[in-house]
mmCIF file of C-alpha atoms and ligand atoms in Angstrom:
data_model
loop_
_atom_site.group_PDB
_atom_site.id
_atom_site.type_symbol
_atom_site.label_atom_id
_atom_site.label_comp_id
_atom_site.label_asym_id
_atom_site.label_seq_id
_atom_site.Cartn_x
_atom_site.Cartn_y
_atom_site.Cartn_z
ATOM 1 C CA UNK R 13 -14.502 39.444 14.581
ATOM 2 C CA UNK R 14 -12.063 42.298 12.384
ATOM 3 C CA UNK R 15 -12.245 41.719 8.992
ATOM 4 C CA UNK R 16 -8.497 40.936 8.135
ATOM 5 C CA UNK R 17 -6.409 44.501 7.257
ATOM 6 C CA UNK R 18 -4.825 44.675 3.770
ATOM 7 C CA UNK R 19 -1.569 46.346 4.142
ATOM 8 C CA UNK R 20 0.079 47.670 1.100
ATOM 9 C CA UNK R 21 4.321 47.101 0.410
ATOM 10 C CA UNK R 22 6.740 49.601 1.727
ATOM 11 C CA UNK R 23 6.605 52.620 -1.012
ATOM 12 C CA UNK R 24 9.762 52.604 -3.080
ATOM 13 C CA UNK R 25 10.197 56.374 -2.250
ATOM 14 C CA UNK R 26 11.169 55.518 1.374
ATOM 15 C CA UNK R 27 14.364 53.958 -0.328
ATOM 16 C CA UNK R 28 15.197 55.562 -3.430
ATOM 17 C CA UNK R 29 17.874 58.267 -2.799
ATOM 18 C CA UNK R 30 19.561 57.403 0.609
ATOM 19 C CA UNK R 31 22.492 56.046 1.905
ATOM 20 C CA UNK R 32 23.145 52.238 0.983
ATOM 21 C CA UNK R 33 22.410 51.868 4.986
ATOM 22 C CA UNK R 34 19.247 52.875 3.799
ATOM 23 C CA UNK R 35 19.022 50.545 1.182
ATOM 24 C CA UNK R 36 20.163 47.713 3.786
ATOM 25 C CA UNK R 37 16.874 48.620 5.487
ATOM 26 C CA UNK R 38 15.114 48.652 2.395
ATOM 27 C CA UNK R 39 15.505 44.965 1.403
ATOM 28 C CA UNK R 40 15.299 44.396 5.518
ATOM 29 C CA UNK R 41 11.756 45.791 5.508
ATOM 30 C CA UNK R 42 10.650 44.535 1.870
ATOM 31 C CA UNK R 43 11.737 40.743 3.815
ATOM 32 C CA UNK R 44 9.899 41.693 6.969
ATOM 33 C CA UNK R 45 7.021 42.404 4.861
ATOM 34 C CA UNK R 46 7.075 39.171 2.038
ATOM 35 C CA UNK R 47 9.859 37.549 3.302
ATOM 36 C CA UNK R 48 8.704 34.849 5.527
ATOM 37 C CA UNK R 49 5.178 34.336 4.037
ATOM 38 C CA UNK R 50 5.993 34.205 0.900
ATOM 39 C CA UNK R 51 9.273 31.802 1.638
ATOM 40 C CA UNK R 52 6.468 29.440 3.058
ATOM 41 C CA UNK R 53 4.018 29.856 0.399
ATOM 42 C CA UNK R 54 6.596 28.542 -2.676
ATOM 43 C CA UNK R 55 8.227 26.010 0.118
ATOM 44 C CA UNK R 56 4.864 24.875 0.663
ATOM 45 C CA UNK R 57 3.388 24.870 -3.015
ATOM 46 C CA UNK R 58 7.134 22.872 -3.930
ATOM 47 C CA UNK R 59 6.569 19.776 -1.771
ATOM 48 C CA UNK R 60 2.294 19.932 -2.880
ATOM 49 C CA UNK R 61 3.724 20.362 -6.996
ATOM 50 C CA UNK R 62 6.430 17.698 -6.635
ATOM 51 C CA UNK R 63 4.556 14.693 -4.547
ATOM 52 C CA UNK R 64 1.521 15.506 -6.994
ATOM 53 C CA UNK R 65 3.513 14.920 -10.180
ATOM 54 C CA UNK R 66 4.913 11.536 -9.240
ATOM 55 C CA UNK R 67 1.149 10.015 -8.726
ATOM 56 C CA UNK R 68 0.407 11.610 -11.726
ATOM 57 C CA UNK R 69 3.402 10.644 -13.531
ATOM 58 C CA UNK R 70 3.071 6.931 -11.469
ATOM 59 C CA UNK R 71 6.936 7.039 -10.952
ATOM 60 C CA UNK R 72 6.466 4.422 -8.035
ATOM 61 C CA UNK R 73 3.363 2.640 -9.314
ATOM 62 C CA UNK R 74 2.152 -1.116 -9.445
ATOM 63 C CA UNK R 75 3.767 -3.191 -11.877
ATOM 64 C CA UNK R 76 0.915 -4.523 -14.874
ATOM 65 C CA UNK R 77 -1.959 -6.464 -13.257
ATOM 66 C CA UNK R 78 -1.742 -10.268 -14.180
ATOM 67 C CA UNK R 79 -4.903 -11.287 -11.534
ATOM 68 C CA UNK R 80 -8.723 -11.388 -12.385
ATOM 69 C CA UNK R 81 -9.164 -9.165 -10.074
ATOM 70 C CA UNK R 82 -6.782 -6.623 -11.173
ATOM 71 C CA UNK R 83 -8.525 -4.473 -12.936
ATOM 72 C CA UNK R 84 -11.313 -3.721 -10.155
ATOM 73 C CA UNK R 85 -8.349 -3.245 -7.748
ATOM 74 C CA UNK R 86 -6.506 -0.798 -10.076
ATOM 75 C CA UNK R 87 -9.785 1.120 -10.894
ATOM 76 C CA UNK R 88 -11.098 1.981 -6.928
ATOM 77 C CA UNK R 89 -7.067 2.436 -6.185
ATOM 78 C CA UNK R 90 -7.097 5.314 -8.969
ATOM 79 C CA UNK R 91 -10.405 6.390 -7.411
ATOM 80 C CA UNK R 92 -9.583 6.659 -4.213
ATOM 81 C CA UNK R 93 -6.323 8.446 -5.338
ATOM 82 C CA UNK R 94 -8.335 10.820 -7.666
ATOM 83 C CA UNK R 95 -10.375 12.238 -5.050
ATOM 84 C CA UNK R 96 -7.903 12.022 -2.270
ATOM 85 C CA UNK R 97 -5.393 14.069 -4.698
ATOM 86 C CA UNK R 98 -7.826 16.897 -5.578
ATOM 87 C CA UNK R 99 -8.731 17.225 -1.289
ATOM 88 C CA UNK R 100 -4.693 16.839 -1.071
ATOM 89 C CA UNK R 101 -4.361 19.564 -3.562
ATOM 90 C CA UNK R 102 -6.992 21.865 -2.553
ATOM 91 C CA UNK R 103 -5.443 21.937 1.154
ATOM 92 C CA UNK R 104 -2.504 22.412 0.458
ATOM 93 C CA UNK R 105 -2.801 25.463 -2.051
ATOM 94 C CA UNK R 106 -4.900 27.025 0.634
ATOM 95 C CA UNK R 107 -2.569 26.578 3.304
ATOM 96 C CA UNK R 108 0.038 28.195 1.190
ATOM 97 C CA UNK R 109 -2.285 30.912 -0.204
ATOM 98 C CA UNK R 110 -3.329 31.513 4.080
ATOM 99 C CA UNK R 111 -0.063 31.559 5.184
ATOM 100 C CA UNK R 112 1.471 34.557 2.869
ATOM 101 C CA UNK R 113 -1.984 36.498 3.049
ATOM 102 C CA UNK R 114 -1.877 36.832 6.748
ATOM 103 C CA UNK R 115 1.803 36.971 7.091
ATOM 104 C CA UNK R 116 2.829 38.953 10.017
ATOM 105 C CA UNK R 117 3.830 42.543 8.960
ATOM 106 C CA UNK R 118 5.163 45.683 10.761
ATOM 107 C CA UNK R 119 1.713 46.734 10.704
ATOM 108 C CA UNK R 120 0.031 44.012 11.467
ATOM 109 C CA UNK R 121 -3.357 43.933 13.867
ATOM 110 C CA UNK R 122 -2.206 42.126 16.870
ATOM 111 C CA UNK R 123 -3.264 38.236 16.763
ATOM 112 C CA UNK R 124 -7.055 36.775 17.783
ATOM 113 C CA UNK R 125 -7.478 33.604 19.018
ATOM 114 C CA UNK R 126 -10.589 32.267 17.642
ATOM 115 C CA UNK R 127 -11.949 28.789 18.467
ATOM 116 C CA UNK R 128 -12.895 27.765 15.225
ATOM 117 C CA UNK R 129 -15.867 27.645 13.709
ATOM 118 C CA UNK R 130 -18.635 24.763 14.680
ATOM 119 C CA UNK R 131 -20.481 24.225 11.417
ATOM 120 C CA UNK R 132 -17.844 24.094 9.107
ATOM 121 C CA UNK R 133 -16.324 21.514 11.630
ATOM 122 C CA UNK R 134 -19.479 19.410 11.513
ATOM 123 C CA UNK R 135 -19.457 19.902 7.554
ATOM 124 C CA UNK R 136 -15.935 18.593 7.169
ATOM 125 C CA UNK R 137 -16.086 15.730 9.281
ATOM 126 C CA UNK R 138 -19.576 14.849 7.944
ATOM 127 C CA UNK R 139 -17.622 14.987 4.612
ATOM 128 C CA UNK R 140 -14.757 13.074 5.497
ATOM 129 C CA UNK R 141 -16.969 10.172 6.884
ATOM 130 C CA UNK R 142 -19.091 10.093 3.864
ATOM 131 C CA UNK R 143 -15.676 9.900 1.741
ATOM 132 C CA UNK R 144 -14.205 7.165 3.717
ATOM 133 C CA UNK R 145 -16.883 5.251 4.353
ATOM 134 C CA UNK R 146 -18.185 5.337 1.001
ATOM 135 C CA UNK R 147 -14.794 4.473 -0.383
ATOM 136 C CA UNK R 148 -14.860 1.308 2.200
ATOM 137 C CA UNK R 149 -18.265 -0.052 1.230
ATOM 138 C CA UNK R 150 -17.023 0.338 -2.504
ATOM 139 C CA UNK R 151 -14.057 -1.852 -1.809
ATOM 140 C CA UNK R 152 -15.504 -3.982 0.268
ATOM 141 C CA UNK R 153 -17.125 -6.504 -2.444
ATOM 142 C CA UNK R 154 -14.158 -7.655 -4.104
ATOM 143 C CA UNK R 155 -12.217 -7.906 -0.578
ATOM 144 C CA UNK R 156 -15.078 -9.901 0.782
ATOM 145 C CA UNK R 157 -15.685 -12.206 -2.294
ATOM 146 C CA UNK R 158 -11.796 -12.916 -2.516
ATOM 147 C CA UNK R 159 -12.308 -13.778 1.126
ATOM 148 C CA UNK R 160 -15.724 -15.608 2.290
ATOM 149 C CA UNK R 161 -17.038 -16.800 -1.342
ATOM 150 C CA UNK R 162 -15.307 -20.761 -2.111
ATOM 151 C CA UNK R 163 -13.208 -20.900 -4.836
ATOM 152 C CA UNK R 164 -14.267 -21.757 -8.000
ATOM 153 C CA UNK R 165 -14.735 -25.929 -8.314
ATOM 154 C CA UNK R 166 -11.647 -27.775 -9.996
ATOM 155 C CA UNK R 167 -9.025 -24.415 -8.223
ATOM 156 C CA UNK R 168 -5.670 -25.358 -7.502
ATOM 157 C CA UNK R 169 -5.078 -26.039 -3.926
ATOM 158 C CA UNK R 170 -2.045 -24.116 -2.718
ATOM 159 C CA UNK R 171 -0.537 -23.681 0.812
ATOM 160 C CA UNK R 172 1.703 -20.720 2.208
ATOM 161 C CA UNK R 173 3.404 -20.893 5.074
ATOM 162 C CA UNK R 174 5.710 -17.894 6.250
ATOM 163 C CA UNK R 175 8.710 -18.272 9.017
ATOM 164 C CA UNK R 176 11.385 -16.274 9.537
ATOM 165 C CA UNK R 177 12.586 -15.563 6.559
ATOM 166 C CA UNK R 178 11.328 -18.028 4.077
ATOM 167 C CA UNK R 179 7.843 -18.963 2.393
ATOM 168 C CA UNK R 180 7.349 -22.595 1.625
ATOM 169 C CA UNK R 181 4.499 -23.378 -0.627
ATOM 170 C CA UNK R 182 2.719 -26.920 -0.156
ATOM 171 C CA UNK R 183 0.547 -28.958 -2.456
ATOM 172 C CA UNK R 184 -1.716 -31.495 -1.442
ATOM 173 C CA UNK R 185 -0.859 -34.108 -4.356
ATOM 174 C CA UNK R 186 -2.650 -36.775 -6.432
ATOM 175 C CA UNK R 187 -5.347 -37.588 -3.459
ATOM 176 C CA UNK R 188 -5.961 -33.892 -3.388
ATOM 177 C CA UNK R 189 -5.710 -33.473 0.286
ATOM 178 C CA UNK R 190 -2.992 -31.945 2.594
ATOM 179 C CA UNK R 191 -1.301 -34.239 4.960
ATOM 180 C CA UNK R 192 -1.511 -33.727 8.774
ATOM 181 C CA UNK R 193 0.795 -30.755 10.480
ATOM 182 C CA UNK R 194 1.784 -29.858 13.364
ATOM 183 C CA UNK R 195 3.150 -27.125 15.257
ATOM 184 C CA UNK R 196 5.351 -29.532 17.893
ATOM 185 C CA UNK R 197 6.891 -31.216 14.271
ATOM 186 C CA UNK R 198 7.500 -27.533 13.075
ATOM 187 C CA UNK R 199 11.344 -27.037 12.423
ATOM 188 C CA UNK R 200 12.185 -24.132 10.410
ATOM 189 C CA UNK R 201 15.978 -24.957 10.139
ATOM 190 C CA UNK R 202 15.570 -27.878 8.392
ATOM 191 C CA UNK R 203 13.652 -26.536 5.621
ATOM 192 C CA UNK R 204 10.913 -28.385 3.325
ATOM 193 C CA UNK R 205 8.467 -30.454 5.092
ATOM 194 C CA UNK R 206 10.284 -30.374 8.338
ATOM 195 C CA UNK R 207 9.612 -26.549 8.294
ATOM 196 C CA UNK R 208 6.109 -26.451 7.767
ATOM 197 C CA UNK R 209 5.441 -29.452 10.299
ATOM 198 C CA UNK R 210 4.670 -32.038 8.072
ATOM 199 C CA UNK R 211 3.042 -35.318 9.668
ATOM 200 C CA UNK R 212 5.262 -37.912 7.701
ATOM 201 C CA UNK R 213 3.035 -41.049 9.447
ATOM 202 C CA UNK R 214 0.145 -39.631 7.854
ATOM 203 C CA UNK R 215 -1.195 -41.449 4.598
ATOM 204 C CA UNK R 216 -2.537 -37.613 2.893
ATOM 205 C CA UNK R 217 0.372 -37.102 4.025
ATOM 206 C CA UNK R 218 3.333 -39.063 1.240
ATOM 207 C CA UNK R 219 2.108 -37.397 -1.879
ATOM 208 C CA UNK R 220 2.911 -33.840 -0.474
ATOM 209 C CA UNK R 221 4.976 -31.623 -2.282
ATOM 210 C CA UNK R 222 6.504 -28.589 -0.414
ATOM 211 C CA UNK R 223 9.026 -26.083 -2.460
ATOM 212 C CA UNK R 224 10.277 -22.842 -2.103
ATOM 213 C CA UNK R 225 8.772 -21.477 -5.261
ATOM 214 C CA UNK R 226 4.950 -21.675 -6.488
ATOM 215 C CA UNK R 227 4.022 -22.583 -9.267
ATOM 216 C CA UNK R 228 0.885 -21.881 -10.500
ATOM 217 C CA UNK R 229 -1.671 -22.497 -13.657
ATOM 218 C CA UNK R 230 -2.815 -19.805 -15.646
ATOM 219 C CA UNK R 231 -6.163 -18.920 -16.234
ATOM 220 C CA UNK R 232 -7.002 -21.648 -13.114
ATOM 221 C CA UNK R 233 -8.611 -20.046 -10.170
ATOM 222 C CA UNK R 234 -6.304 -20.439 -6.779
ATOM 223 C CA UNK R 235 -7.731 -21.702 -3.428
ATOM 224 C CA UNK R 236 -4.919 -20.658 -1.186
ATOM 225 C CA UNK R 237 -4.351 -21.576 3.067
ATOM 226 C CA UNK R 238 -2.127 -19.090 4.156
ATOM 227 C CA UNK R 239 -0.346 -19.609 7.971
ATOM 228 C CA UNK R 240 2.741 -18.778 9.881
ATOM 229 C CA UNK R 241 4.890 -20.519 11.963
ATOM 230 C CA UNK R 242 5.971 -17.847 13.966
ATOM 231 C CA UNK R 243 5.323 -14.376 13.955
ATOM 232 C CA UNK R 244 2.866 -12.297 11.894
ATOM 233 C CA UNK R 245 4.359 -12.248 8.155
ATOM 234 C CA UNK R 246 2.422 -10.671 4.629
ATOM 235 C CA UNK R 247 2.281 -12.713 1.541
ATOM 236 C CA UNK R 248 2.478 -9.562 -1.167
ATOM 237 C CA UNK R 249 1.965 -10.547 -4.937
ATOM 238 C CA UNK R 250 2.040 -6.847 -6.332
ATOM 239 C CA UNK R 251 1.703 -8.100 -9.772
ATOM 240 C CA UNK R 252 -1.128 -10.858 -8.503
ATOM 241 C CA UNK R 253 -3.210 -7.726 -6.498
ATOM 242 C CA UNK R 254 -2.666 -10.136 -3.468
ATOM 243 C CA UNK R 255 -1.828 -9.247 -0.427
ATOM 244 C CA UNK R 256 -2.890 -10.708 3.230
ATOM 245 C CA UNK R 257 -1.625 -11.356 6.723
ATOM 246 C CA UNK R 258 -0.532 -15.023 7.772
ATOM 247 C CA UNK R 259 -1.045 -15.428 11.105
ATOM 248 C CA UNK R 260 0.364 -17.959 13.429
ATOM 249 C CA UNK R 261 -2.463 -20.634 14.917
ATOM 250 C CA UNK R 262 -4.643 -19.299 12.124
ATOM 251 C CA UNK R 263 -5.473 -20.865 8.309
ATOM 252 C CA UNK R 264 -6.324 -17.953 6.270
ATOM 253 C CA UNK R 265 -8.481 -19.089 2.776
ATOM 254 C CA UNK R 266 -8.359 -16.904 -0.058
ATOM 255 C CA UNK R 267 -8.843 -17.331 -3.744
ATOM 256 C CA UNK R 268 -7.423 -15.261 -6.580
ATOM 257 C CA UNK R 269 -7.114 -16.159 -10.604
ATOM 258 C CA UNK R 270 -3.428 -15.681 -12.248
ATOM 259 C CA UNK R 271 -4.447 -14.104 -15.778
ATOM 260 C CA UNK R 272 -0.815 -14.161 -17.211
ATOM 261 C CA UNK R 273 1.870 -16.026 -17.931
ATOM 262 C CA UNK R 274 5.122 -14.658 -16.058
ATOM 263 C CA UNK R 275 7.301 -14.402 -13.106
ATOM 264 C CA UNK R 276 6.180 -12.664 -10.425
ATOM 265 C CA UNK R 277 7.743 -11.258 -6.684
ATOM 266 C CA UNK R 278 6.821 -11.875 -3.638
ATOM 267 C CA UNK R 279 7.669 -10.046 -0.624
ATOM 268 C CA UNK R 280 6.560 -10.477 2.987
ATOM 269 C CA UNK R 281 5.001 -7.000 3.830
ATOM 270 C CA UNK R 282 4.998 -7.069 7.430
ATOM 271 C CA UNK R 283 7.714 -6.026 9.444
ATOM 272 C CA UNK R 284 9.013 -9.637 10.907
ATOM 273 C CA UNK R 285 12.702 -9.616 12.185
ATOM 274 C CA UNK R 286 16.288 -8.782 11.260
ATOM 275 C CA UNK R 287 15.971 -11.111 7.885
ATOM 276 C CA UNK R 288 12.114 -9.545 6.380
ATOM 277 C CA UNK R 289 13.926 -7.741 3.964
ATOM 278 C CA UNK R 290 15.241 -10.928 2.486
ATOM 279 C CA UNK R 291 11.807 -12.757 2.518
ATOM 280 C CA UNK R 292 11.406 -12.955 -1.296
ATOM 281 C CA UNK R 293 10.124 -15.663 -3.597
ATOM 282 C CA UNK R 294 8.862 -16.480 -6.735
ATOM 283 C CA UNK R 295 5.138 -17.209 -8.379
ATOM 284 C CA UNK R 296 6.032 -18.780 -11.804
ATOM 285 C CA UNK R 297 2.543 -18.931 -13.392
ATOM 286 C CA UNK R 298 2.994 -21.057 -16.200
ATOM 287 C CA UNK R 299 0.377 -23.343 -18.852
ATOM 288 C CA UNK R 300 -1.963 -26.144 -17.375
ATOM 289 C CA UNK R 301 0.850 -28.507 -19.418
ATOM 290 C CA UNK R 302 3.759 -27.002 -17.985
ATOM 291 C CA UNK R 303 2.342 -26.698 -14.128
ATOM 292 C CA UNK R 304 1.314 -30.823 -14.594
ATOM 293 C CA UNK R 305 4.512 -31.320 -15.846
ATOM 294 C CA UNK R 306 6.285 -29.660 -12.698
ATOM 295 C CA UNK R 307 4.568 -31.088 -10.442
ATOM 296 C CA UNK R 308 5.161 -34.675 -11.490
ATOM 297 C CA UNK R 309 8.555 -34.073 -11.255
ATOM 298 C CA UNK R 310 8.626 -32.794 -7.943
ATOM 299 C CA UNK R 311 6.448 -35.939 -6.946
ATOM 300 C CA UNK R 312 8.580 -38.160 -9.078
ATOM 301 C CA UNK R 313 11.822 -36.222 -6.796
ATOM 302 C CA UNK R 314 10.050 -37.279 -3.624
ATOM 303 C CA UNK R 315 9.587 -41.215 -4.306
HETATM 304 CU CU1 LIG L 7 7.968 -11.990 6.984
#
């Protein structure tokens, strides 16, 4: 393999003096020779300086955490993006620095295809596994306990259901247990208990309270059942760190503790039809008092 050739600019003397058709091939040749490269080097450096400054700057970031878990999410998510930056950075400045340094040139050697070179392959993807694995396993504990651990004893027992293009949010009532659905009794259009199949006949069934905003106790620990009635929706709480797939025939458990008092989005984040940009609600996490308080008048709305 050539070591690569050095070439130095196009002496000014070859300019200075002559005709201004000379000096047309002047700046021609001083482009041929730093034009190109170096256009790609600055375009290149631009779009690493620009997309670097708003992480650093967190233009787009997460709104303040208000879930227990918050602060473990936010510290591996600025982990992750700490060392994924500097590889991002590091790249990218090479590429740049690569691309102008073996520009093509009037004098250039002609081109050598190489095939790359083995160990540095092996080293980089042995580096890149280590990286993402590592980062995985890291994240893993909090996923998992949010997940597969019960929620704490005396949580509030909350049910989302997605459908195109509304969430409904069911609690079990005084008796503490959900009333019977079904998937046959399931009619979206109708809203309320109709929509999330509700099983009227069933005793668990009369204290139910289904509404199209949650409510939810600060401080309280939330054992949430997440399904769908039709196709695969996301229940997104940026504010809450919550995020997880409903999936129709399946009763997703997770558990997550509201640390603030305040009104937070929700979004579906998965694609589901023409209407998923309008599936929005509202988590009002409010005192123990004024959660009791709601919910006895939604019960006392029911009778
Ligand atoms: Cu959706």
């Amino acid at each position: 393999m050539s070591s690569p050739v050095l070439h130095s600019p196009p002496t000014v003397a070859r300019a200075v003096g002559a005709t201004t058709a000379v000096g047309k091939s002047f700046l021609v040749s001083v482009w041929g020779y730093w034009g190109m490269g170096l256009a790609l080097l600055v375009l290149i450096w631009l779009i690493t300086l620009i997309s670097t400054y708003f992480f650093v700057a967190k233009t787009w970031w997460l709104p303040v955490g208000a879930s227990a878990a918050a602060g473990w999410i936010d510290g591996q998510f600025k982990l992750t993006f700490i060392i994924m930056g500097i590889v991002f950075v590091v790249a990218q400045v090479s590429l740049g620095y690569i691309v102008w340094r073996y520009r093509q040139t009037p004098s250039s050697p002609p081109v050598q295809y190489s095939h790359g070179n083995t160990k540095l392959e092996i080293l980089w993807t042995t580096l890149t596994t280590i990286l993402f694995v590592g980062l995985n396993l890291m994240g893993s504990s909090v996923w998992a306990s949010q997940r597969f651990d019960p929620a704490e004893t005396g949580a509030v027992q909350v049910e989302a259901t997605g459908m195109q293009f509304a969430w409904y949010f069911r609690y079990p009532g005084g008796d503490g247990k959900y009333g019977a659905t079904s998937p046959k009794l399931m009619d979206p259009s109708s809203g309320g208990e109709a929509a999330v199949g509700l099983n009227t006949s069933d005793p668990a069934s009369k204290d139910d309270v289904v509404t199209g905003t949650m409510y939810l106790p600060v401080n309280r620990d939330v054992d949430l059942s997440l399904r769908s009635v039709d196709v695969i929706h996301d229940l997104f709480v940026p504010s809450l760190r919550f995020k997880q797939d409903a999936v129709p025939g399946l009763n997703i458990h997770m558990h997550f503790k509201p640390t603030a008092v305040g009104e937070y989005e929700i979004a579906c984040a998965e694609l589901c039809g023409l209407g998923h940009y309008k599936m929005h609600g509202m988590v009002h996490v409010v005192s123990q008092e004024d959660f009791d308080k709601w919910l006895a008048a939604r019960e006392a709305e029911k009778q």
